[in-house]
Short mmCIF file of C-alpha atoms and ligand atoms in Angstrom, two decimals:
data_model
loop_
_atom_site.label_atom_id
_atom_site.label_comp_id
_atom_site.label_asym_id
_atom_site.label_seq_id
_atom_site.Cartn_x
_atom_site.Cartn_y
_atom_site.Cartn_z
CA UNK A 1 0.10 0.01 -0.06
CA UNK A 2 0.93 3.37 -0.59
CA UNK A 3 1.61 5.76 2.30
CA UNK A 4 -1.09 8.11 2.89
CA UNK A 5 0.16 11.94 1.83
CA UNK A 6 -2.12 14.91 2.33
CA UNK A 7 -2.04 18.69 2.94
CA UNK A 8 -3.11 20.77 5.87
CA UNK A 9 -2.56 24.54 6.50
CA UNK A 10 -1.26 25.26 10.29
CA UNK A 11 1.29 27.32 11.88
CA UNK A 12 4.21 25.02 13.10
CA UNK A 13 3.08 25.69 16.70
CA UNK A 14 -0.15 24.13 15.99
CA UNK A 15 0.76 20.89 14.56
CA UNK A 16 -0.34 17.81 16.27
CA UNK A 17 1.57 15.03 14.85
CA UNK A 18 3.86 12.49 16.09
CA UNK A 19 6.71 14.45 14.45
CA UNK A 20 7.74 17.36 12.34
CA UNK A 21 10.00 18.08 9.63
CA UNK A 22 12.02 21.26 8.46
CA UNK A 23 14.74 21.67 6.14
CA UNK A 24 17.77 24.06 6.06
CA UNK A 25 20.44 25.14 3.46
CA UNK A 26 23.65 24.96 5.03
CA UNK A 27 24.19 28.65 3.92
CA UNK A 28 21.10 29.84 5.33
CA UNK A 29 20.44 28.77 8.60
CA UNK A 30 18.32 31.45 9.68
CA UNK A 31 14.87 30.67 11.56
CA UNK A 32 11.86 32.41 10.35
CA UNK A 33 9.35 33.94 12.49
CA UNK A 34 6.99 30.75 12.18
CA UNK A 35 10.12 28.38 13.41
CA UNK A 36 11.35 30.73 16.06
CA UNK A 37 7.73 30.72 17.35
CA UNK A 38 7.85 27.17 17.42
CA UNK A 39 11.33 26.78 18.55
CA UNK A 40 10.33 28.60 21.78
CA UNK A 41 7.74 25.72 22.89
CA UNK A 42 10.89 23.42 22.48
CA UNK A 43 13.28 25.33 24.66
CA UNK A 44 14.85 26.84 21.46
CA UNK A 45 16.05 23.34 20.89
CA UNK A 46 16.50 24.10 17.32
CA UNK A 47 18.41 27.17 17.40
CA UNK A 48 20.57 25.42 20.07
CA UNK A 49 21.71 22.56 17.58
CA UNK A 50 22.26 25.14 14.87
CA UNK A 51 24.48 27.30 17.45
CA UNK A 52 26.77 24.33 18.57
CA UNK A 53 26.75 22.98 15.17
CA UNK A 54 24.99 19.96 16.12
CA UNK A 55 23.04 20.41 12.81
CA UNK A 56 24.65 22.15 10.09
CA UNK A 57 22.29 21.23 7.32
CA UNK A 58 24.92 19.21 5.17
CA UNK A 59 23.08 17.79 2.28
CA UNK A 60 21.08 14.55 3.66
CA UNK A 61 21.93 15.21 7.10
CA UNK A 62 18.95 14.28 9.38
CA UNK A 63 18.82 14.70 13.13
CA UNK A 64 15.89 13.60 14.79
CA UNK A 65 15.54 14.51 18.52
CA UNK A 66 12.70 14.24 21.04
CA UNK A 67 10.82 17.26 22.30
CA UNK A 68 8.02 17.21 25.11
CA UNK A 69 5.22 19.30 23.86
CA UNK A 70 1.79 18.74 23.89
CA UNK A 71 1.69 18.71 20.07
CA UNK A 72 4.84 17.15 18.21
CA UNK A 73 7.11 14.59 20.05
CA UNK A 74 9.94 14.54 17.57
CA UNK A 75 11.41 17.10 15.53
CA UNK A 76 13.66 16.18 12.54
CA UNK A 77 16.05 18.84 10.86
CA UNK A 78 16.92 18.12 7.66
CA UNK A 79 20.10 19.41 5.92
CA UNK A 80 19.49 20.12 2.06
CA UNK A 81 23.18 21.16 1.73
CA UNK A 82 24.36 24.48 -0.78
CA UNK A 83 21.39 26.44 -1.91
CA UNK A 84 23.20 27.16 -4.86
CA UNK A 85 23.90 23.82 -5.40
CA UNK A 86 20.48 22.27 -4.83
CA UNK A 87 18.51 20.34 -7.32
CA UNK A 88 15.52 18.36 -7.77
CA UNK A 89 17.36 15.60 -7.51
CA UNK A 90 18.57 16.36 -4.35
CA UNK A 91 15.29 17.20 -3.25
CA UNK A 92 14.18 13.77 -3.65
CA UNK A 93 17.14 12.03 -2.26
CA UNK A 94 16.61 14.34 1.01
CA UNK A 95 13.32 14.14 1.20
CA UNK A 96 13.34 9.92 0.85
CA UNK A 97 16.38 9.66 3.50
CA UNK A 98 14.32 11.62 5.70
CA UNK A 99 11.55 9.64 5.56
CA UNK A 100 13.62 6.35 5.80
CA UNK A 101 15.04 7.84 8.95
CA UNK A 102 11.72 8.32 10.84
CA UNK A 103 10.25 5.28 9.81
CA UNK A 104 13.66 3.61 11.30
CA UNK A 105 12.47 5.29 14.23
CA UNK A 106 9.23 3.49 14.41
CA UNK A 107 7.43 6.93 14.12
CA UNK A 108 4.16 6.34 12.66
CA UNK A 109 3.49 9.34 11.13
CA UNK A 110 5.03 13.00 10.50
CA UNK A 111 4.39 16.46 8.78
CA UNK A 112 6.84 18.33 6.36
CA UNK A 113 7.22 22.14 6.60
CA UNK A 114 7.19 23.05 3.32
CA UNK A 115 7.77 26.49 3.69
CA UNK A 116 11.32 25.45 4.81
CA UNK A 117 12.27 24.28 1.17
CA UNK A 118 12.01 27.61 -0.42
CA UNK A 119 15.02 28.97 -2.39
CA UNK A 120 15.59 31.04 -5.36
CA UNK A 121 14.67 28.17 -7.71
CA UNK A 122 11.60 26.94 -6.00
CA UNK A 123 8.61 26.24 -8.12
CA UNK A 124 5.78 25.41 -5.68
CA UNK A 125 4.11 22.61 -8.30
CA UNK A 126 7.19 20.77 -8.90
CA UNK A 127 8.45 20.86 -5.33
CA UNK A 128 5.32 19.68 -4.09
CA UNK A 129 5.06 16.85 -6.60
CA UNK A 130 8.77 15.78 -5.84
CA UNK A 131 8.50 15.62 -2.23
CA UNK A 132 5.07 13.57 -2.57
CA UNK A 133 6.85 11.07 -4.94
CA UNK A 134 9.93 10.84 -3.04
CA UNK A 135 7.86 10.24 0.29
CA UNK A 136 5.56 7.63 -1.18
CA UNK A 137 8.58 5.80 -3.31
CA UNK A 138 11.02 5.87 -0.53
CA UNK A 139 9.00 4.22 1.84
CA UNK A 140 8.14 1.26 -0.49
CA UNK A 141 8.55 -2.20 0.99
CA UNK A 142 7.85 -5.56 -0.58
CA UNK A 143 6.52 -7.88 2.30
CA UNK A 144 3.81 -9.96 0.57
CA UNK A 145 5.82 -13.38 0.72
CA UNK A 146 6.87 -12.80 4.20
CA UNK A 147 5.21 -14.46 7.07
CA UNK A 148 7.02 -13.98 10.34
CA UNK A 149 7.53 -11.32 12.66
CA UNK A 150 5.16 -9.11 10.55
CA UNK A 151 4.36 -7.03 13.34
CA UNK A 152 7.89 -5.90 13.51
CA UNK A 153 7.86 -4.19 10.28
CA UNK A 154 7.90 -0.78 10.57
CA UNK A 155 5.61 1.36 8.47
CA UNK A 156 4.76 4.94 8.09
CA UNK A 157 0.77 5.34 7.70
CA UNK A 158 0.35 9.19 7.07
CA UNK A 159 2.43 12.12 6.26
CA UNK A 160 0.93 15.75 6.16
CA UNK A 161 2.70 18.48 4.03
CA UNK A 162 2.05 21.74 5.60
CA UNK A 163 1.36 24.38 3.21
CA UNK A 164 0.08 27.63 3.37
CA UNK A 165 -3.36 28.30 3.46
CA UNK A 166 -3.84 30.31 -0.02
CA UNK A 167 -2.42 27.37 -1.80
CA UNK A 168 -4.56 24.69 0.21
CA UNK A 169 -6.51 23.54 -2.96
CA UNK A 170 -3.95 24.00 -5.32
CA UNK A 171 -1.27 21.67 -2.95
CA UNK A 172 -4.13 19.14 -2.34
CA UNK A 173 -4.63 18.73 -6.34
CA UNK A 174 -1.01 18.22 -6.98
CA UNK A 175 -0.37 15.82 -3.88
CA UNK A 176 -3.38 13.42 -5.17
CA UNK A 177 -1.98 13.56 -8.51
CA UNK A 178 1.54 13.11 -7.54
CA UNK A 179 0.22 10.05 -5.57
CA UNK A 180 -1.37 8.48 -8.65
CA UNK A 181 2.01 8.47 -10.33
CA UNK A 182 3.54 7.01 -7.12
CA UNK A 183 0.84 4.28 -6.76
CA UNK A 184 1.68 3.18 -10.69
CA UNK A 185 5.32 3.16 -9.94
CA UNK A 186 4.48 1.15 -6.38
CA UNK A 187 2.05 -1.23 -8.41
CA UNK A 188 4.94 -2.10 -11.06
CA UNK A 189 7.26 -2.70 -8.60
CA UNK A 190 4.74 -5.15 -6.92
CA UNK A 191 4.22 -7.04 -9.95
CA UNK A 192 7.79 -7.24 -10.93
CA UNK A 193 9.03 -8.46 -7.67
CA UNK A 194 6.29 -10.97 -8.18
CA UNK A 195 8.08 -14.39 -8.55
CA UNK A 196 8.01 -16.11 -12.00
CA UNK A 197 6.35 -19.21 -10.73
CA UNK A 198 3.46 -17.07 -9.78
CA UNK A 199 3.86 -14.39 -12.36
CA UNK A 200 3.47 -16.36 -15.76
CA UNK A 201 2.04 -14.70 -18.70
CA UNK A 202 -1.68 -15.92 -17.79
CA UNK A 203 -1.61 -14.46 -14.27
CA UNK A 204 -0.06 -11.05 -15.87
CA UNK A 205 -2.59 -11.02 -18.27
CA UNK A 206 -5.46 -11.82 -15.70
CA UNK A 207 -3.81 -8.98 -13.79
CA UNK A 208 -4.20 -6.78 -16.64
CA UNK A 209 -7.59 -7.50 -17.35
CA UNK A 210 -8.47 -6.87 -13.74
CA UNK A 211 -6.87 -3.42 -14.01
CA UNK A 212 -8.82 -2.66 -17.08
CA UNK A 213 -12.54 -3.81 -15.15
CA UNK A 214 -11.50 -1.34 -12.68
CA UNK A 215 -10.74 1.41 -14.34
CA UNK A 216 -12.91 1.22 -17.28
CA UNK A 217 -10.34 0.08 -20.06
CA UNK A 218 -11.14 -2.08 -22.91
CA UNK A 219 -9.27 -5.35 -22.61
CA UNK A 220 -8.55 -7.87 -25.27
CA UNK A 221 -5.86 -10.94 -25.43
CA UNK A 222 -4.66 -13.23 -27.59
CA UNK A 223 -3.52 -16.58 -26.38
CA UNK A 224 -1.00 -19.10 -27.87
CA UNK A 225 -3.50 -20.31 -30.45
CA UNK A 226 -4.70 -16.82 -31.74
CA UNK A 227 -0.83 -15.83 -32.01
CA UNK A 228 -0.05 -19.06 -33.83
CA UNK A 229 -2.65 -18.57 -36.50
CA UNK A 230 -2.02 -14.84 -36.88
CA UNK A 231 1.78 -15.87 -37.89
CA UNK A 232 3.63 -14.39 -35.21
CA UNK A 233 6.30 -17.15 -35.59
CA UNK A 234 9.09 -15.09 -33.94
CA UNK A 235 6.90 -14.41 -30.54
CA UNK A 236 5.67 -17.99 -30.68
CA UNK A 237 9.51 -19.39 -31.48
CA UNK A 238 10.39 -17.94 -28.06
CA UNK A 239 7.15 -18.98 -26.11
CA UNK A 240 6.59 -22.57 -27.22
CA UNK A 241 9.24 -23.90 -24.89
CA UNK A 242 7.52 -23.30 -21.78
CA UNK A 243 4.24 -25.10 -20.40
CA UNK A 244 3.12 -21.50 -19.28
CA UNK A 245 1.50 -20.50 -22.19
CA UNK A 246 1.99 -16.91 -23.90
CA UNK A 247 -0.34 -14.19 -23.69
CA UNK A 248 -0.62 -10.82 -25.73
CA UNK A 249 -2.94 -8.59 -23.85
CA UNK A 250 -4.30 -5.20 -25.06
CA UNK A 251 -5.50 -2.37 -23.16
CA UNK A 252 -7.40 0.38 -24.37
CA UNK A 253 -7.80 4.31 -23.09
CA UNK A 254 -10.09 6.55 -24.93
CA UNK A 255 -9.38 10.21 -23.64
CA UNK A 256 -9.48 11.68 -26.83
CA UNK A 257 -12.29 10.85 -29.08
CA UNK A 258 -11.26 9.63 -32.48
CA UNK A 259 -7.95 10.72 -32.32
CA UNK A 260 -5.00 8.29 -33.95
CA UNK A 261 -3.59 6.42 -30.63
CA UNK A 262 -0.48 6.32 -29.33
CA UNK A 263 0.56 2.52 -28.71
CA UNK A 264 2.83 1.80 -25.83
CA UNK A 265 4.09 -2.05 -26.04
CA UNK A 266 6.03 -3.76 -23.06
CA UNK A 267 8.46 -6.55 -23.22
CA UNK A 268 6.70 -9.25 -20.82
CA UNK A 269 8.93 -12.10 -20.25
CA UNK A 270 7.87 -13.45 -16.91
CA UNK A 271 11.25 -15.28 -16.87
CA UNK A 272 14.42 -15.37 -19.26
CA UNK A 273 16.33 -18.69 -18.60
CA UNK A 274 18.20 -17.80 -21.88
CA UNK A 275 16.66 -20.53 -23.97
CA UNK A 276 18.95 -23.20 -25.26
CA UNK A 277 21.80 -20.72 -25.18
CA UNK A 278 21.20 -20.78 -21.36
CA UNK A 279 22.27 -18.02 -19.07
CA UNK A 280 24.96 -18.85 -16.25
CA UNK A 281 23.42 -18.73 -12.89
CA UNK A 282 24.56 -15.54 -11.65
CA UNK A 283 23.07 -13.80 -15.26
CA UNK A 284 20.20 -15.80 -14.69
CA UNK A 285 19.16 -14.50 -11.11
CA UNK A 286 16.65 -11.49 -11.22
CA UNK A 287 15.61 -12.44 -14.53
CA UNK A 288 12.02 -12.38 -13.12
CA UNK A 289 12.56 -8.54 -14.05
CA UNK A 290 12.24 -9.16 -17.70
CA UNK A 291 8.58 -8.63 -17.52
CA UNK A 292 9.05 -4.97 -16.44
CA UNK A 293 8.40 -3.31 -19.44
CA UNK A 294 4.63 -4.85 -19.80
CA UNK A 295 4.26 -4.20 -15.91
CA UNK A 296 4.83 -0.63 -16.70
CA UNK A 297 2.17 -0.44 -19.40
CA UNK A 298 -0.40 -1.58 -17.46
CA UNK A 299 -0.03 0.80 -14.66
CA UNK A 300 0.52 3.49 -17.17
CA UNK A 301 -2.61 2.91 -18.84
CA UNK A 302 -4.22 2.75 -15.25
CA UNK A 303 -3.09 5.95 -14.13
CA UNK A 304 -4.12 7.84 -17.50
CA UNK A 305 -7.61 6.60 -16.87
CA UNK A 306 -7.36 7.79 -12.97
CA UNK A 307 -5.93 11.19 -14.21
CA UNK A 308 -8.42 11.56 -17.22
CA UNK A 309 -5.63 12.13 -19.27
CA UNK A 310 -6.68 13.70 -22.59
CA UNK A 311 -5.03 11.39 -24.94
CA UNK A 312 -5.91 7.94 -26.70
CA UNK A 313 -3.47 5.46 -25.61
CA UNK A 314 -3.24 1.61 -26.31
CA UNK A 315 -1.11 -0.53 -24.09
CA UNK A 316 0.08 -3.85 -25.14
CA UNK A 317 1.56 -6.42 -23.07
CA UNK A 318 3.85 -9.11 -24.62
CA UNK A 319 3.82 -12.07 -22.25
CA UNK A 320 6.17 -15.07 -22.67
CA UNK A 321 8.36 -17.37 -20.67
CA UNK A 322 11.68 -17.94 -22.52
CA UNK A 323 12.29 -21.56 -21.48
CA UNK A 324 14.22 -24.81 -22.20
CA UNK A 325 12.52 -27.66 -23.27
CA UNK A 326 12.93 -30.27 -26.55
CA UNK A 327 10.81 -27.79 -28.31
CA UNK A 328 12.44 -24.62 -27.83
CA UNK A 329 13.83 -22.41 -30.64
CA UNK A 330 17.64 -22.45 -31.47
CA UNK A 331 20.36 -21.06 -33.40
CA UNK A 332 20.49 -21.21 -36.90
CA UNK A 333 16.23 -21.31 -37.07
CA UNK A 334 14.65 -19.20 -39.52
CA UNK A 335 11.45 -17.86 -38.80
CA UNK A 336 8.73 -15.83 -40.55
CA UNK A 337 7.47 -12.95 -38.37
CA UNK A 338 4.06 -11.49 -38.55
CA UNK A 339 5.49 -8.45 -40.64
CA UNK A 340 6.59 -11.30 -43.56
CA UNK A 341 10.20 -10.68 -42.79
CA UNK A 342 12.35 -13.72 -42.20
CA UNK A 343 14.83 -13.79 -39.26
CA UNK A 344 17.43 -15.77 -38.74
CA UNK A 345 18.01 -16.65 -34.90
CA UNK A 346 21.80 -16.59 -33.74
CA UNK A 347 21.15 -16.89 -30.10
CA UNK A 348 18.20 -17.69 -27.96
CA UNK A 349 18.92 -15.47 -25.23
CA UNK A 350 18.14 -12.23 -27.48
CA UNK A 351 14.41 -13.08 -26.94
CA UNK A 352 13.18 -9.82 -26.14
CA UNK A 353 13.46 -8.31 -29.70
CA UNK A 354 11.87 -11.64 -31.12
CA UNK A 355 8.70 -10.95 -29.29
CA UNK A 356 8.54 -7.22 -30.19
CA UNK A 357 9.41 -7.61 -33.26
CA UNK A 358 5.95 -9.51 -33.89
CA UNK A 359 4.03 -7.09 -31.30
CA UNK A 360 5.26 -3.98 -33.03
CA UNK A 361 4.21 -5.09 -36.28
CA UNK A 362 1.02 -5.91 -35.00
CA UNK A 363 0.56 -2.68 -33.27
CA UNK A 364 0.47 -1.05 -36.80
CA UNK A 365 -3.47 -2.04 -37.13
CA UNK A 366 -4.13 0.50 -34.92
CA UNK A 367 -2.90 3.35 -37.14
CA UNK A 368 -0.91 4.73 -34.13
CA UNK A 369 0.56 8.30 -34.56
CA UNK A 370 3.56 7.00 -32.28
CA UNK A 371 4.63 3.69 -31.01
CA UNK A 372 6.97 3.58 -28.22
CA UNK A 373 8.08 0.25 -26.61
CA UNK A 374 9.79 -0.34 -23.35
CA UNK A 375 12.21 -3.23 -22.50
CA UNK A 376 14.75 -5.09 -20.68
CA UNK A 377 16.39 -5.82 -23.77
CA UNK A 378 19.93 -5.73 -23.50
CA UNK A 379 22.77 -6.06 -20.61
CA UNK A 380 24.70 -3.70 -23.10
CA UNK A 381 22.56 -1.00 -21.68
CA UNK A 382 24.01 -1.65 -18.09
CA UNK A 383 27.51 -1.43 -19.92
CA UNK A 384 26.65 1.92 -21.53
CA UNK A 385 24.88 3.70 -19.02
CA UNK A 386 24.82 1.85 -15.79
CA UNK A 387 21.75 1.40 -13.47
CA UNK A 388 20.60 4.96 -13.62
CA UNK A 389 19.40 5.75 -17.02
CA UNK A 390 18.24 4.12 -20.16
CA UNK A 391 19.14 4.07 -23.73
CA UNK A 392 16.45 5.37 -25.66
CA UNK A 393 16.65 5.39 -29.67
CA UNK A 394 14.21 5.58 -32.53
CA UNK A 395 13.32 6.94 -36.01
CA UNK A 396 11.93 10.28 -35.05
CA UNK A 397 13.89 12.82 -33.85
CA UNK A 398 10.92 14.81 -32.72
CA UNK A 399 9.64 12.06 -31.16
CA UNK A 400 12.58 11.35 -29.14
CA UNK A 401 13.20 14.83 -28.04
CA UNK A 402 9.64 14.83 -26.72
CA UNK A 403 10.75 11.70 -24.48
CA UNK A 404 13.90 13.52 -23.63
CA UNK A 405 11.52 16.79 -22.34
CA UNK A 406 9.52 13.95 -20.58
CA UNK A 407 12.55 12.83 -19.02
CA UNK A 408 14.18 16.27 -17.71
CA UNK A 409 10.50 16.52 -15.82
CA UNK A 410 10.04 13.23 -14.50
CA UNK A 411 13.62 13.07 -13.52
CA UNK A 412 13.95 9.41 -14.95
CA UNK A 413 17.05 9.68 -17.05
CA UNK A 414 17.34 8.59 -20.66
CA UNK A 415 20.05 9.37 -23.05
CA UNK A 416 19.79 9.09 -26.72
CA UNK A 417 21.68 6.13 -28.89
CA UNK A 418 21.84 6.73 -32.64
CA UNK A 419 20.57 4.07 -35.02
CA UNK A 420 23.14 4.65 -37.92
CA UNK A 421 22.63 3.56 -41.51
CA UNK A 422 25.45 1.85 -41.60
CA UNK A 423 25.12 -0.25 -38.45
CA UNK A 424 22.31 -1.89 -40.50
CA UNK A 425 25.08 -4.24 -41.93
CA UNK A 426 25.49 -6.08 -38.48
CA UNK A 427 22.11 -7.66 -38.96
CA UNK A 428 22.37 -8.72 -42.52
CA UNK A 429 21.64 -12.49 -42.69
CA UNK A 430 23.30 -14.98 -45.25
CA UNK A 431 20.11 -17.13 -45.33
CA UNK A 432 17.25 -14.85 -44.46
CA UNK A 433 15.89 -11.19 -44.97
CA UNK A 434 17.82 -10.36 -41.41
CA UNK A 435 19.42 -11.67 -38.38
CA UNK A 436 18.29 -10.81 -34.98
CA UNK A 437 21.64 -10.11 -33.50
CA UNK A 438 25.15 -9.17 -34.81
CA UNK A 439 27.61 -11.76 -34.81
CA UNK A 440 29.88 -10.19 -32.28
CA UNK A 441 28.94 -8.35 -29.30
CA UNK A 442 29.77 -4.61 -30.38
CA UNK A 443 26.92 -2.16 -29.76
CA UNK A 444 24.81 -4.25 -28.27
CA UNK A 445 21.76 -2.04 -27.21
CA UNK A 446 22.16 -0.33 -30.79
CA UNK A 447 22.00 -3.44 -32.32
CA UNK A 448 18.84 -4.56 -30.57
CA UNK A 449 17.43 -1.10 -31.66
CA UNK A 450 18.30 -1.34 -35.16
CA UNK A 451 16.47 -4.84 -35.07
CA UNK A 452 13.46 -3.47 -33.76
CA UNK A 453 13.36 -0.77 -36.38
CA UNK A 454 12.45 -2.79 -39.23
CA UNK A 455 9.27 -3.52 -37.84
CA UNK A 456 7.52 -0.26 -37.41
CA UNK A 457 7.79 0.79 -41.15
CA UNK A 458 7.68 4.44 -41.03
CA UNK A 459 5.42 5.30 -37.94
CA UNK A 460 7.19 7.32 -35.44
CA UNK A 461 8.68 4.94 -32.80
CA UNK A 462 10.86 5.44 -29.68
CA UNK A 463 12.48 2.19 -28.29
CA UNK A 464 13.49 2.34 -24.46
CA UNK A 465 15.81 0.14 -23.33
CA UNK A 466 15.42 -0.51 -19.60
CA UNK A 467 17.93 -3.50 -19.19
CA UNK A 468 19.93 -1.28 -16.36
CA UNK A 469 17.41 1.01 -14.90
CA UNK A 470 14.71 -1.82 -14.11
CA UNK A 471 16.52 -3.20 -11.03
CA UNK A 472 18.24 -1.64 -7.89
CA UNK A 473 20.90 -3.59 -6.33
CA UNK A 474 20.56 -2.01 -3.27
CA UNK A 475 18.69 0.61 -1.56
CA UNK A 476 19.74 4.18 -2.57
CA UNK A 477 17.04 7.24 -2.02
CA UNK A 478 13.69 6.19 -3.41
CA UNK A 479 14.95 3.72 -5.38
CA UNK A 480 14.33 0.46 -3.10
CA UNK A 481 16.57 -2.58 -3.69
CA UNK A 482 14.36 -4.68 -6.23
CA UNK A 483 12.26 -3.34 -9.03
CA UNK A 484 12.47 0.28 -9.45
CA UNK A 485 8.99 0.78 -11.75
CA UNK A 486 11.48 2.94 -14.07
CA UNK A 487 9.79 4.39 -17.00
CA UNK A 488 6.31 4.49 -15.37
CA UNK A 489 6.93 8.23 -14.45
CA UNK A 490 8.73 9.10 -17.83
CA UNK A 491 5.91 7.51 -19.75
CA UNK A 492 3.16 9.54 -17.71
CA UNK A 493 5.28 12.99 -18.29
CA UNK A 494 5.33 11.75 -21.75
CA UNK A 495 1.54 11.37 -22.57
CA UNK A 496 0.89 14.18 -20.51
CA UNK A 497 2.81 16.99 -22.42
CA UNK A 498 0.88 16.00 -25.50
N1 BES B 501 16.75 -9.87 -20.49
C1 BES B 501 18.03 -9.51 -21.07
C2 BES B 501 18.46 -8.43 -21.12
C3 BES B 501 18.90 -7.98 -19.68
C4 BES B 501 20.04 -8.23 -19.19
C5 BES B 501 18.22 -7.31 -18.86
C6 BES B 501 20.48 -8.04 -17.85
C7 BES B 501 18.31 -6.80 -17.53
C8 BES B 501 19.95 -7.53 -16.90
C9 BES B 501 17.65 -10.04 -22.53
O1 BES B 501 16.83 -11.08 -23.12
C10 BES B 501 19.44 -10.86 -22.90
O2 BES B 501 19.52 -11.87 -22.57
N2 BES B 501 20.04 -10.37 -23.38
C11 BES B 501 21.16 -10.63 -24.04
C12 BES B 501 21.59 -10.40 -25.62
C13 BES B 501 22.74 -11.41 -25.97
C14 BES B 501 22.57 -12.69 -26.15
C15 BES B 501 23.17 -10.78 -27.26
C16 BES B 501 22.26 -9.70 -23.22
O3 BES B 501 22.12 -8.60 -23.41
O4 BES B 501 23.31 -10.11 -22.54
ZN1 ZN B 502 17.36 -13.10 -22.86
ZN1 ZN B 503 15.55 -10.88 -21.84
#
């Protein structure tokens, strides 16, 4: 469950919460009148800790202490570092560290004194949005499969943001919209973290159906027989080794009458063993996250409905399990894709692009004005950009620029990779139209993009490779160890800008 966040308009001294958090910049440690009045009720504890250099307001510093008042029982001072060097990323990080620190003290609720974040670059709406998201995302925990000592798991039930009276209604609206974003991320994390024995293609498809029912989205699904009949040989080649049969589900959100839709396609490989080119154990671990693209698409569609965005969006989840058995596809196979292009298989672990090739080609029947795919496509994405950003590439610079803009707004980092024409050579096949992989590993993320490009014809298209950003190896700020839900905020800001 997402932590409740609401807005209240009060003076500091009137707050009756268990804990109140007040932020300071390192180079501006003056107390305003409201803080001074409040400080008097706690024997000038704030002023003293600043004077004694107990609290210096360095970046991410948190000093929390007990105070004996009728209202609050704890005060948490948060350091924001130097005002000039402050960024929205630092804002989210510091609020995340604060939230987790307060939770570790087993405090169940706290209030944030919003006014104390003001500085030269302060933008009310953006700050409020990022603080709300940081609180909700940083307090995420995945405990569904724990059965022991549940009462020992510390939780924060409620966070209140104290904003001035004149802005109360505006603030409430921003907070509730920001929480729609945060909930979409959190539900994506939950679904991606769900183990692969449970979250098989049929399960994720049923989950999407339930989401559609709750949010008034249109839902359709193609099962293995229909995929086969449609001639999706590339998709079915990947899927056919597993007893867990594939599902391609389609969610439709209509917020803009008869406008052409934007199609979002998510890679939904519920487990990637690598196939006959089996992954070594240390590379196979966590491959339940290979369905993250599809999981984010479900929750982006849900958020579109909740926010009533004025766009038409179609979300496709291409679900399959890349398994091993006598019927598995093999290197050297040649398959006829849904688009008609014949594909020579080089390596069964490059399965995502096979599934996506057919899903991309199929999506053109909706006459989309743009197609976006989001996929844990390559480990090369990690080598190129690490774990905090995603390569993006496509065939339409305007669309890519819009995605970059959404990236700046959402703070989910993307970096454009080129799809140079001369690299098309890398997927030339001796015996089929193309091969799905280059014969060497160079420019792995780009080659993935070049392959996918063949299946979208001239429809504006962007590919987001979340191979690195999908998973957090450790807790840092609001990125909690495990599935990150990367791409949800990016795509929502992309759709919202339009
Ligand atoms: N699902 C993986 C990509 C991946 C790797 C995602 C690590 C997240 C973390 C994809 O299907 C894959 O196996 N790619 C291979 C391709 C290779 C065989 C050419 C890779 O990138 O190593
Ligand atoms: Zn693979
Ligand atoms: Zn994969």
